[in-house]
Amino acid sequence: MNYRQLKIFAMCCMVFDHLVRVFPLHQIFGPLADLLWSRGYGGLADWVLDEGVLYIMYIGRLAAPIFVYCIAQGFARTSNVRRYIGRVLLTAVIAQAPYTLFDLAETRVLGVEGDWRETGLNILFTLALALCVLAVHEELKRRKLTLLSPAVVAAATWLAMELRMEGGQGYIILAWVYYVARNRPRLQKALIYIPTVLLSRRGLVLWAAESLGTPEFSMVLRNCLLNVLGNYFGMLVTLGDNGEKGRAGRGFQYFCYAFYPAHFALLALIGFLRPPIL
């Protein structure tokens, strides 16, 4: 899988992840479950609405770690880091309004009145900050101060969380690990990614540990597995990168930048037009 194919796959996963927030899977699979119940397959119907929906949700969780990987790879390949950061940041600013509208549309579909002030910053702000971290890492490396890089990553992660950037609690860590481990063998990467994803999702892991023995443990564990294993599976997908760029020219780059805010705008419109779930 080349860089272009990897990015297209991530975009498809992202669209799926956002689409099911406007058309929830429980509602989509409801008629199938009703049919199974009417035919006497109640157990299978329950599985479809419970385990089946959960497994399908893993598709959406693959997107973010692949996009973070693409950012790290883009940093390694770019000839102008400042211009690269500028493009990502500009797209983040342009996408913020559609991103906010999409968030409001999602809450409306669920029958809840949203507040635009509660919407955080979209993930491109996080990725732009991750690029800055990688730039600082390279400067520290040049000055033989690489041991300070983890502190920079920690500081940037704290800043992303304070500014409520999407994925800010872990995606900067992922970007840094992707970059520093980019030349290692695939098996080593797969092993390195295990503690990385646990650290990046430490809040969920601790939540699951604290919930052990409580009535909500099952729900918390499912949420933890979806977001931890889902991210790890996405990281494993990046191991399929063959190092080739593919036909990822300037036109494809512009398409990717435009696609992010455009798909939010379209899904937000659909979310505002469709009736709420009763």
mmCIF file of N, CA and C in Angstrom, residues 39-164:
data_model
loop_
_atom_site.group_PDB
_atom_site.id
_atom_site.type_symbol
_atom_site.label_atom_id
_atom_site.label_comp_id
_atom_site.label_asym_id
_atom_site.label_seq_id
_atom_site.Cartn_x
_atom_site.Cartn_y
_atom_site.Cartn_z
ATOM 1 N N ARG A 39 -38.654 -13.554 13.535
ATOM 2 C CA ARG A 39 -38.425 -14.915 13.058
ATOM 3 C C ARG A 39 -37.968 -15.848 14.180
ATOM 4 N N GLY A 40 -37.919 -15.314 15.387
ATOM 5 C CA GLY A 40 -37.553 -16.149 16.519
ATOM 6 C C GLY A 40 -36.070 -16.209 16.815
ATOM 7 N N TYR A 41 -35.295 -15.318 16.212
ATOM 8 C CA TYR A 41 -33.842 -15.285 16.454
ATOM 9 C C TYR A 41 -33.493 -14.102 17.367
ATOM 10 N N GLY A 42 -34.098 -14.087 18.528
ATOM 11 C CA GLY A 42 -33.890 -12.969 19.442
ATOM 12 C C GLY A 42 -32.448 -12.815 19.883
ATOM 13 N N GLY A 43 -31.778 -13.949 20.121
ATOM 14 C CA GLY A 43 -30.379 -13.886 20.543
ATOM 15 C C GLY A 43 -29.497 -13.272 19.476
ATOM 16 N N LEU A 44 -29.719 -13.648 18.229
ATOM 17 C CA LEU A 44 -28.943 -13.089 17.125
ATOM 18 C C LEU A 44 -29.244 -11.605 16.944
ATOM 19 N N ALA A 45 -30.518 -11.241 17.134
ATOM 20 C CA ALA A 45 -30.907 -9.837 17.017
ATOM 21 C C ALA A 45 -30.189 -8.996 18.073
ATOM 22 N N ASP A 46 -30.130 -9.510 19.295
ATOM 23 C CA ASP A 46 -29.422 -8.794 20.360
ATOM 24 C C ASP A 46 -27.934 -8.670 20.029
ATOM 25 N N TRP A 47 -27.363 -9.729 19.445
ATOM 26 C CA TRP A 47 -25.938 -9.695 19.078
ATOM 27 C C TRP A 47 -25.686 -8.630 18.021
ATOM 28 N N VAL A 48 -26.580 -8.525 17.041
ATOM 29 C CA VAL A 48 -26.422 -7.532 15.974
ATOM 30 C C VAL A 48 -26.393 -6.126 16.543
ATOM 31 N N LEU A 49 -27.318 -5.826 17.461
ATOM 32 C CA LEU A 49 -27.406 -4.478 18.023
ATOM 33 C C LEU A 49 -26.364 -4.205 19.091
ATOM 34 N N ASP A 50 -25.729 -5.254 19.579
ATOM 35 C CA ASP A 50 -24.745 -5.086 20.652
ATOM 36 C C ASP A 50 -23.329 -5.307 20.119
ATOM 37 N N GLU A 51 -22.937 -6.549 19.974
ATOM 38 C CA GLU A 51 -21.583 -6.869 19.518
ATOM 39 C C GLU A 51 -21.357 -6.479 18.061
ATOM 40 N N GLY A 52 -22.345 -6.744 17.209
ATOM 41 C CA GLY A 52 -22.186 -6.438 15.788
ATOM 42 C C GLY A 52 -21.908 -4.971 15.541
ATOM 43 N N VAL A 53 -22.683 -4.104 16.178
ATOM 44 C CA VAL A 53 -22.491 -2.655 16.033
ATOM 45 C C VAL A 53 -21.119 -2.246 16.563
ATOM 46 N N LEU A 54 -20.714 -2.835 17.679
ATOM 47 C CA LEU A 54 -19.409 -2.510 18.271
ATOM 48 C C LEU A 54 -18.278 -2.840 17.311
ATOM 49 N N TYR A 55 -18.323 -4.018 16.698
ATOM 50 C CA TYR A 55 -17.252 -4.430 15.789
ATOM 51 C C TYR A 55 -17.187 -3.518 14.566
ATOM 52 N N ILE A 56 -18.333 -3.116 14.056
ATOM 53 C CA ILE A 56 -18.344 -2.237 12.888
ATOM 54 C C ILE A 56 -17.760 -0.869 13.232
ATOM 55 N N MET A 57 -17.964 -0.430 14.463
ATOM 56 C CA MET A 57 -17.444 0.869 14.882
ATOM 57 C C MET A 57 -15.919 0.930 14.832
ATOM 58 N N TYR A 58 -15.260 -0.229 14.864
ATOM 59 C CA TYR A 58 -13.799 -0.260 14.793
ATOM 60 C C TYR A 58 -13.293 0.348 13.491
ATOM 61 N N ILE A 59 -14.102 0.288 12.440
ATOM 62 C CA ILE A 59 -13.687 0.846 11.153
ATOM 63 C C ILE A 59 -13.339 2.324 11.302
ATOM 64 N N GLY A 60 -14.191 3.057 11.985
ATOM 65 C CA GLY A 60 -13.954 4.485 12.157
ATOM 66 C C GLY A 60 -12.734 4.799 12.991
ATOM 67 N N ARG A 61 -12.382 3.897 13.903
ATOM 68 C CA ARG A 61 -11.253 4.152 14.792
ATOM 69 C C ARG A 61 -9.897 3.993 14.094
ATOM 70 N N LEU A 62 -9.907 3.443 12.897
ATOM 71 C CA LEU A 62 -8.651 3.277 12.159
ATOM 72 C C LEU A 62 -8.149 4.592 11.585
ATOM 73 N N ALA A 63 -9.060 5.545 11.361
ATOM 74 C CA ALA A 63 -8.719 6.750 10.602
ATOM 75 C C ALA A 63 -7.660 7.623 11.266
ATOM 76 N N ALA A 64 -7.890 8.024 12.509
ATOM 77 C CA ALA A 64 -7.012 9.001 13.161
ATOM 78 C C ALA A 64 -5.553 8.564 13.230
ATOM 79 N N PRO A 65 -5.245 7.343 13.710
ATOM 80 C CA PRO A 65 -3.817 6.957 13.763
ATOM 81 C C PRO A 65 -3.164 6.903 12.387
ATOM 82 N N ILE A 66 -3.943 6.625 11.336
ATOM 83 C CA ILE A 66 -3.363 6.624 9.986
ATOM 84 C C ILE A 66 -3.070 8.048 9.542
ATOM 85 N N PHE A 67 -3.971 8.979 9.817
ATOM 86 C CA PHE A 67 -3.732 10.380 9.476
ATOM 87 C C PHE A 67 -2.517 10.932 10.233
ATOM 88 N N VAL A 68 -2.393 10.548 11.495
ATOM 89 C CA VAL A 68 -1.233 10.988 12.276
ATOM 90 C C VAL A 68 0.054 10.446 11.651
ATOM 91 N N TYR A 69 0.000 9.210 11.212
ATOM 92 C CA TYR A 69 1.152 8.603 10.533
ATOM 93 C C TYR A 69 1.499 9.384 9.262
ATOM 94 N N CYS A 70 0.478 9.734 8.493
ATOM 95 C CA CYS A 70 0.703 10.487 7.245
ATOM 96 C C CYS A 70 1.346 11.839 7.530
ATOM 97 N N ILE A 71 0.956 12.460 8.639
ATOM 98 C CA ILE A 71 1.555 13.746 9.029
ATOM 99 C C ILE A 71 3.036 13.563 9.339
ATOM 100 N N ALA A 72 3.357 12.505 10.088
ATOM 101 C CA ALA A 72 4.761 12.242 10.425
ATOM 102 C C ALA A 72 5.575 11.950 9.173
ATOM 103 N N GLN A 73 4.993 11.183 8.266
ATOM 104 C CA GLN A 73 5.681 10.879 7.015
ATOM 105 C C GLN A 73 5.818 12.133 6.153
ATOM 106 N N GLY A 74 4.775 12.948 6.149
ATOM 107 C CA GLY A 74 4.830 14.191 5.393
ATOM 108 C C GLY A 74 5.921 15.109 5.898
ATOM 109 N N PHE A 75 6.095 15.141 7.218
ATOM 110 C CA PHE A 75 7.157 15.950 7.807
ATOM 111 C C PHE A 75 8.524 15.453 7.355
ATOM 112 N N ALA A 76 8.693 14.130 7.326
ATOM 113 C CA ALA A 76 9.984 13.548 6.935
ATOM 114 C C ALA A 76 10.306 13.821 5.471
ATOM 115 N N ARG A 77 9.278 14.025 4.648
ATOM 116 C CA ARG A 77 9.487 14.175 3.209
ATOM 117 C C ARG A 77 9.458 15.619 2.730
ATOM 118 N N THR A 78 8.840 16.510 3.501
ATOM 119 C CA THR A 78 8.660 17.876 3.010
ATOM 120 C C THR A 78 9.991 18.623 2.895
ATOM 121 N N SER A 79 10.040 19.535 1.940
ATOM 122 C CA SER A 79 11.237 20.364 1.768
ATOM 123 C C SER A 79 11.075 21.719 2.441
ATOM 124 N N ASN A 80 9.856 22.017 2.899
ATOM 125 C CA ASN A 80 9.589 23.303 3.549
ATOM 126 C C ASN A 80 8.639 23.068 4.711
ATOM 127 N N VAL A 81 9.190 22.896 5.905
ATOM 128 C CA VAL A 81 8.389 22.567 7.089
ATOM 129 C C VAL A 81 7.417 23.689 7.436
ATOM 130 N N ARG A 82 7.880 24.935 7.365
ATOM 131 C CA ARG A 82 7.015 26.059 7.728
ATOM 132 C C ARG A 82 5.790 26.135 6.818
ATOM 133 N N ARG A 83 6.003 25.927 5.527
ATOM 134 C CA ARG A 83 4.884 25.978 4.590
ATOM 135 C C ARG A 83 3.922 24.819 4.844
ATOM 136 N N TYR A 84 4.471 23.667 5.187
ATOM 137 C CA TYR A 84 3.646 22.494 5.490
ATOM 138 C C TYR A 84 2.771 22.758 6.717
ATOM 139 N N ILE A 85 3.371 23.276 7.761
ATOM 140 C CA ILE A 85 2.610 23.605 8.966
ATOM 141 C C ILE A 85 1.555 24.659 8.649
ATOM 142 N N GLY A 86 1.928 25.631 7.842
ATOM 143 C CA GLY A 86 0.992 26.694 7.475
ATOM 144 C C GLY A 86 -0.224 26.160 6.736
ATOM 145 N N ARG A 87 -0.014 25.203 5.813
ATOM 146 C CA ARG A 87 -1.134 24.639 5.066
ATOM 147 C C ARG A 87 -2.085 23.878 5.990
ATOM 148 N N VAL A 88 -1.508 23.078 6.879
ATOM 149 C CA VAL A 88 -2.339 22.306 7.810
ATOM 150 C C VAL A 88 -3.103 23.241 8.743
ATOM 151 N N LEU A 89 -2.434 24.270 9.236
ATOM 152 C CA LEU A 89 -3.075 25.209 10.162
ATOM 153 C C LEU A 89 -4.166 26.010 9.466
ATOM 154 N N LEU A 90 -3.917 26.435 8.234
ATOM 155 C CA LEU A 90 -4.928 27.189 7.483
ATOM 156 C C LEU A 90 -6.167 26.327 7.245
ATOM 157 N N THR A 91 -5.951 25.068 6.887
ATOM 158 C CA THR A 91 -7.086 24.162 6.681
ATOM 159 C C THR A 91 -7.842 23.943 7.980
ATOM 160 N N ALA A 92 -7.115 23.889 9.094
ATOM 161 C CA ALA A 92 -7.753 23.723 10.405
ATOM 162 C C ALA A 92 -8.679 24.893 10.708
ATOM 163 N N VAL A 93 -8.213 26.094 10.410
ATOM 164 C CA VAL A 93 -9.019 27.293 10.654
ATOM 165 C C VAL A 93 -10.265 27.287 9.768
ATOM 166 N N ILE A 94 -10.091 26.946 8.493
ATOM 167 C CA ILE A 94 -11.216 26.906 7.551
ATOM 168 C C ILE A 94 -12.228 25.836 7.967
ATOM 169 N N ALA A 95 -11.732 24.719 8.481
ATOM 170 C CA ALA A 95 -12.598 23.590 8.818
ATOM 171 C C ALA A 95 -13.328 23.763 10.144
ATOM 172 N N GLN A 96 -12.916 24.724 10.965
ATOM 173 C CA GLN A 96 -13.485 24.818 12.305
ATOM 174 C C GLN A 96 -14.988 25.113 12.291
ATOM 175 N N ALA A 97 -15.428 25.997 11.405
ATOM 176 C CA ALA A 97 -16.865 26.304 11.343
ATOM 177 C C ALA A 97 -17.681 25.079 10.902
ATOM 178 N N PRO A 98 -17.316 24.397 9.794
ATOM 179 C CA PRO A 98 -18.057 23.171 9.444
ATOM 180 C C PRO A 98 -17.971 22.097 10.526
ATOM 181 N N TYR A 99 -16.822 22.004 11.187
ATOM 182 C CA TYR A 99 -16.634 21.034 12.268
ATOM 183 C C TYR A 99 -17.604 21.316 13.419
ATOM 184 N N THR A 100 -17.755 22.591 13.752
ATOM 185 C CA THR A 100 -18.672 22.987 14.822
ATOM 186 C C THR A 100 -20.121 22.719 14.421
ATOM 187 N N LEU A 101 -20.469 23.034 13.180
ATOM 188 C CA LEU A 101 -21.829 22.779 12.697
ATOM 189 C C LEU A 101 -22.132 21.285 12.701
ATOM 190 N N PHE A 102 -21.136 20.488 12.331
ATOM 191 C CA PHE A 102 -21.327 19.037 12.353
ATOM 192 C C PHE A 102 -21.580 18.551 13.777
ATOM 193 N N ASP A 103 -20.840 19.094 14.727
ATOM 194 C CA ASP A 103 -21.017 18.716 16.130
ATOM 195 C C ASP A 103 -22.430 19.066 16.602
ATOM 196 N N LEU A 104 -22.920 20.230 16.205
ATOM 197 C CA LEU A 104 -24.275 20.648 16.576
ATOM 198 C C LEU A 104 -25.314 19.771 15.883
ATOM 199 N N ALA A 105 -25.043 19.404 14.622
ATOM 200 C CA ALA A 105 -25.964 18.544 13.889
ATOM 201 C C ALA A 105 -26.049 17.163 14.539
ATOM 202 N N GLU A 106 -24.908 16.666 15.015
ATOM 203 C CA GLU A 106 -24.891 15.359 15.680
ATOM 204 C C GLU A 106 -25.744 15.362 16.931
ATOM 205 N N THR A 107 -25.602 16.393 17.751
ATOM 206 C CA THR A 107 -26.412 16.477 18.974
ATOM 207 C C THR A 107 -27.896 16.641 18.636
ATOM 208 N N ARG A 108 -28.181 17.377 17.556
ATOM 209 C CA ARG A 108 -29.578 17.557 17.139
ATOM 210 C C ARG A 108 -30.188 16.231 16.740
ATOM 211 N N VAL A 109 -29.441 15.411 15.995
ATOM 212 C CA VAL A 109 -29.941 14.098 15.578
ATOM 213 C C VAL A 109 -30.300 13.254 16.795
ATOM 214 N N LEU A 110 -29.527 13.403 17.861
ATOM 215 C CA LEU A 110 -29.771 12.644 19.093
ATOM 216 C C LEU A 110 -30.844 13.277 19.962
ATOM 217 N N GLY A 111 -31.407 14.397 19.482
ATOM 218 C CA GLY A 111 -32.472 15.063 20.218
ATOM 219 C C GLY A 111 -31.993 15.916 21.372
ATOM 220 N N VAL A 112 -30.730 16.352 21.295
ATOM 221 C CA VAL A 112 -30.141 17.168 22.358
ATOM 222 C C VAL A 112 -29.787 18.532 21.794
ATOM 223 N N GLU A 113 -30.027 19.562 22.569
ATOM 224 C CA GLU A 113 -29.677 20.912 22.126
ATOM 225 C C GLU A 113 -28.200 21.176 22.425
ATOM 226 N N GLY A 114 -27.415 21.397 21.379
ATOM 227 C CA GLY A 114 -25.984 21.604 21.537
ATOM 228 C C GLY A 114 -25.624 23.059 21.764
ATOM 229 N N ASP A 115 -24.365 23.288 22.111
ATOM 230 C CA ASP A 115 -23.833 24.637 22.337
ATOM 231 C C ASP A 115 -22.496 24.732 21.611
ATOM 232 N N TRP A 116 -22.400 25.617 20.637
ATOM 233 C CA TRP A 116 -21.185 25.717 19.829
ATOM 234 C C TRP A 116 -19.958 26.031 20.669
ATOM 235 N N ARG A 117 -20.160 26.664 21.822
ATOM 236 C CA ARG A 117 -19.029 27.007 22.683
ATOM 237 C C ARG A 117 -18.412 25.786 23.349
ATOM 238 N N GLU A 118 -19.126 24.668 23.331
ATOM 239 C CA GLU A 118 -18.600 23.443 23.931
ATOM 240 C C GLU A 118 -17.817 22.591 22.932
ATOM 241 N N THR A 119 -17.819 22.994 21.665
ATOM 242 C CA THR A 119 -17.081 22.247 20.642
ATOM 243 C C THR A 119 -15.604 22.607 20.705
ATOM 244 N N GLY A 120 -14.763 21.606 20.770
ATOM 245 C CA GLY A 120 -13.324 21.854 20.818
ATOM 246 C C GLY A 120 -12.763 22.154 19.438
ATOM 247 N N LEU A 121 -11.457 22.177 19.331
ATOM 248 C CA LEU A 121 -10.785 22.433 18.058
ATOM 249 C C LEU A 121 -10.621 21.124 17.291
ATOM 250 N N ASN A 122 -10.754 21.203 15.977
ATOM 251 C CA ASN A 122 -10.681 19.993 15.158
ATOM 252 C C ASN A 122 -9.271 19.403 15.156
ATOM 253 N N ILE A 123 -9.169 18.198 14.662
ATOM 254 C CA ILE A 123 -7.927 17.426 14.770
ATOM 255 C C ILE A 123 -6.768 18.036 13.989
ATOM 256 N N LEU A 124 -7.045 18.859 12.978
ATOM 257 C CA LEU A 124 -5.953 19.454 12.215
ATOM 258 C C LEU A 124 -5.135 20.423 13.067
ATOM 259 N N PHE A 125 -5.751 21.043 14.052
ATOM 260 C CA PHE A 125 -4.983 21.868 14.992
ATOM 261 C C PHE A 125 -3.997 20.985 15.756
ATOM 262 N N THR A 126 -4.458 19.793 16.144
ATOM 263 C CA THR A 126 -3.588 18.844 16.840
ATOM 264 C C THR A 126 -2.435 18.416 15.950
ATOM 265 N N LEU A 127 -2.737 18.147 14.678
ATOM 266 C CA LEU A 127 -1.699 17.701 13.749
ATOM 267 C C LEU A 127 -0.699 18.819 13.445
ATOM 268 N N ALA A 128 -1.193 20.058 13.389
ATOM 269 C CA ALA A 128 -0.276 21.185 13.184
ATOM 270 C C ALA A 128 0.669 21.327 14.371
ATOM 271 N N LEU A 129 0.129 21.145 15.572
ATOM 272 C CA LEU A 129 0.966 21.197 16.774
ATOM 273 C C LEU A 129 1.960 20.035 16.780
ATOM 274 N N ALA A 130 1.535 18.864 16.307
ATOM 275 C CA ALA A 130 2.434 17.717 16.220
ATOM 276 C C ALA A 130 3.592 17.996 15.268
ATOM 277 N N LEU A 131 3.313 18.683 14.170
ATOM 278 C CA LEU A 131 4.374 19.061 13.236
ATOM 279 C C LEU A 131 5.378 20.003 13.898
ATOM 280 N N CYS A 132 4.876 20.915 14.710
ATOM 281 C CA CYS A 132 5.773 21.821 15.446
ATOM 282 C C CYS A 132 6.664 21.040 16.401
ATOM 283 N N VAL A 133 6.088 20.029 17.048
ATOM 284 C CA VAL A 133 6.863 19.179 17.964
ATOM 285 C C VAL A 133 7.972 18.461 17.208
ATOM 286 N N LEU A 134 7.653 17.947 16.027
ATOM 287 C CA LEU A 134 8.666 17.242 15.230
ATOM 288 C C LEU A 134 9.758 18.201 14.761
ATOM 289 N N ALA A 135 9.371 19.431 14.466
ATOM 290 C CA ALA A 135 10.366 20.430 14.071
ATOM 291 C C ALA A 135 11.306 20.744 15.233
ATOM 292 N N VAL A 136 10.746 20.867 16.439
ATOM 293 C CA VAL A 136 11.570 21.107 17.626
ATOM 294 C C VAL A 136 12.460 19.897 17.897
ATOM 295 N N HIS A 137 11.910 18.711 17.700
ATOM 296 C CA HIS A 137 12.695 17.484 17.889
ATOM 297 C C HIS A 137 13.927 17.485 16.987
ATOM 298 N N GLU A 138 13.746 17.866 15.735
ATOM 299 C CA GLU A 138 14.871 17.897 14.799
ATOM 300 C C GLU A 138 15.913 18.934 15.212
ATOM 301 N N GLU A 139 15.436 20.067 15.733
ATOM 302 C CA GLU A 139 16.372 21.092 16.191
ATOM 303 C C GLU A 139 17.142 20.613 17.413
ATOM 304 N N LEU A 140 16.457 19.947 18.327
ATOM 305 C CA LEU A 140 17.129 19.387 19.503
ATOM 306 C C LEU A 140 18.128 18.302 19.093
ATOM 307 N N LYS A 141 17.750 17.532 18.094
ATOM 308 C CA LYS A 141 18.647 16.495 17.590
ATOM 309 C C LYS A 141 19.909 17.119 17.000
ATOM 310 N N ARG A 142 19.734 18.219 16.289
ATOM 311 C CA ARG A 142 20.882 18.915 15.693
ATOM 312 C C ARG A 142 21.822 19.433 16.773
ATOM 313 N N ARG A 143 21.256 19.845 17.898
ATOM 314 C CA ARG A 143 22.063 20.377 19.001
ATOM 315 C C ARG A 143 22.469 19.290 19.994
ATOM 316 N N LYS A 144 22.182 18.035 19.647
ATOM 317 C CA LYS A 144 22.516 16.892 20.504
ATOM 318 C C LYS A 144 21.827 16.980 21.870
ATOM 319 N N LEU A 145 20.561 17.407 21.835
ATOM 320 C CA LEU A 145 19.756 17.507 23.053
ATOM 321 C C LEU A 145 18.476 16.672 22.911
ATOM 322 N N THR A 146 18.588 15.550 22.217
ATOM 323 C CA THR A 146 17.414 14.726 21.914
ATOM 324 C C THR A 146 16.692 14.254 23.168
ATOM 325 N N LEU A 147 17.417 14.125 24.281
ATOM 326 C CA LEU A 147 16.789 13.654 25.517
ATOM 327 C C LEU A 147 15.701 14.599 26.011
ATOM 328 N N LEU A 148 15.692 15.832 25.503
ATOM 329 C CA LEU A 148 14.666 16.794 25.909
ATOM 330 C C LEU A 148 13.377 16.642 25.101
ATOM 331 N N SER A 149 13.410 15.840 24.047
ATOM 332 C CA SER A 149 12.232 15.687 23.186
ATOM 333 C C SER A 149 10.987 15.173 23.918
ATOM 334 N N PRO A 150 11.107 14.153 24.788
ATOM 335 C CA PRO A 150 9.906 13.711 25.513
ATOM 336 C C PRO A 150 9.246 14.817 26.324
ATOM 337 N N ALA A 151 10.065 15.729 26.871
ATOM 338 C CA ALA A 151 9.499 16.848 27.633
ATOM 339 C C ALA A 151 8.718 17.778 26.710
ATOM 340 N N VAL A 152 9.222 17.961 25.494
ATOM 341 C CA VAL A 152 8.522 18.792 24.505
ATOM 342 C C VAL A 152 7.196 18.139 24.128
ATOM 343 N N VAL A 153 7.219 16.820 23.925
ATOM 344 C CA VAL A 153 5.998 16.078 23.596
ATOM 345 C C VAL A 153 4.980 16.209 24.723
ATOM 346 N N ALA A 154 5.438 16.070 25.959
ATOM 347 C CA ALA A 154 4.545 16.180 27.123
ATOM 348 C C ALA A 154 3.950 17.579 27.216
ATOM 349 N N ALA A 155 4.765 18.604 27.003
ATOM 350 C CA ALA A 155 4.279 19.977 27.070
ATOM 351 C C ALA A 155 3.249 20.255 25.975
ATOM 352 N N ALA A 156 3.518 19.766 24.768
ATOM 353 C CA ALA A 156 2.594 19.964 23.661
ATOM 354 C C ALA A 156 1.281 19.212 23.900
ATOM 355 N N THR A 157 1.384 18.025 24.483
ATOM 356 C CA THR A 157 0.180 17.255 24.807
ATOM 357 C C THR A 157 -0.661 17.993 25.829
ATOM 358 N N TRP A 158 -0.005 18.545 26.835
ATOM 359 C CA TRP A 158 -0.735 19.336 27.847
ATOM 360 C C TRP A 158 -1.418 20.536 27.197
ATOM 361 N N LEU A 159 -0.717 21.228 26.303
ATOM 362 C CA LEU A 159 -1.284 22.393 25.631
ATOM 363 C C LEU A 159 -2.485 21.989 24.778
ATOM 364 N N ALA A 160 -2.367 20.872 24.066
ATOM 365 C CA ALA A 160 -3.477 20.398 23.227
ATOM 366 C C ALA A 160 -4.704 20.077 24.070
ATOM 367 N N MET A 161 -4.493 19.513 25.244
ATOM 368 C CA MET A 161 -5.617 19.199 26.124
ATOM 369 C C MET A 161 -6.235 20.461 26.693
ATOM 370 N N GLU A 162 -5.391 21.436 27.040
ATOM 371 C CA GLU A 162 -5.892 22.700 27.579
ATOM 372 C C GLU A 162 -6.723 23.457 26.543
ATOM 373 N N LEU A 163 -6.308 23.380 25.286
ATOM 374 C CA LEU A 163 -7.014 24.069 24.206
ATOM 375 C C LEU A 163 -8.134 23.213 23.623
ATOM 376 N N ARG A 164 -8.331 22.020 24.191
ATOM 377 C CA ARG A 164 -9.407 21.110 23.791
ATOM 378 C C ARG A 164 -9.321 20.761 22.315
#
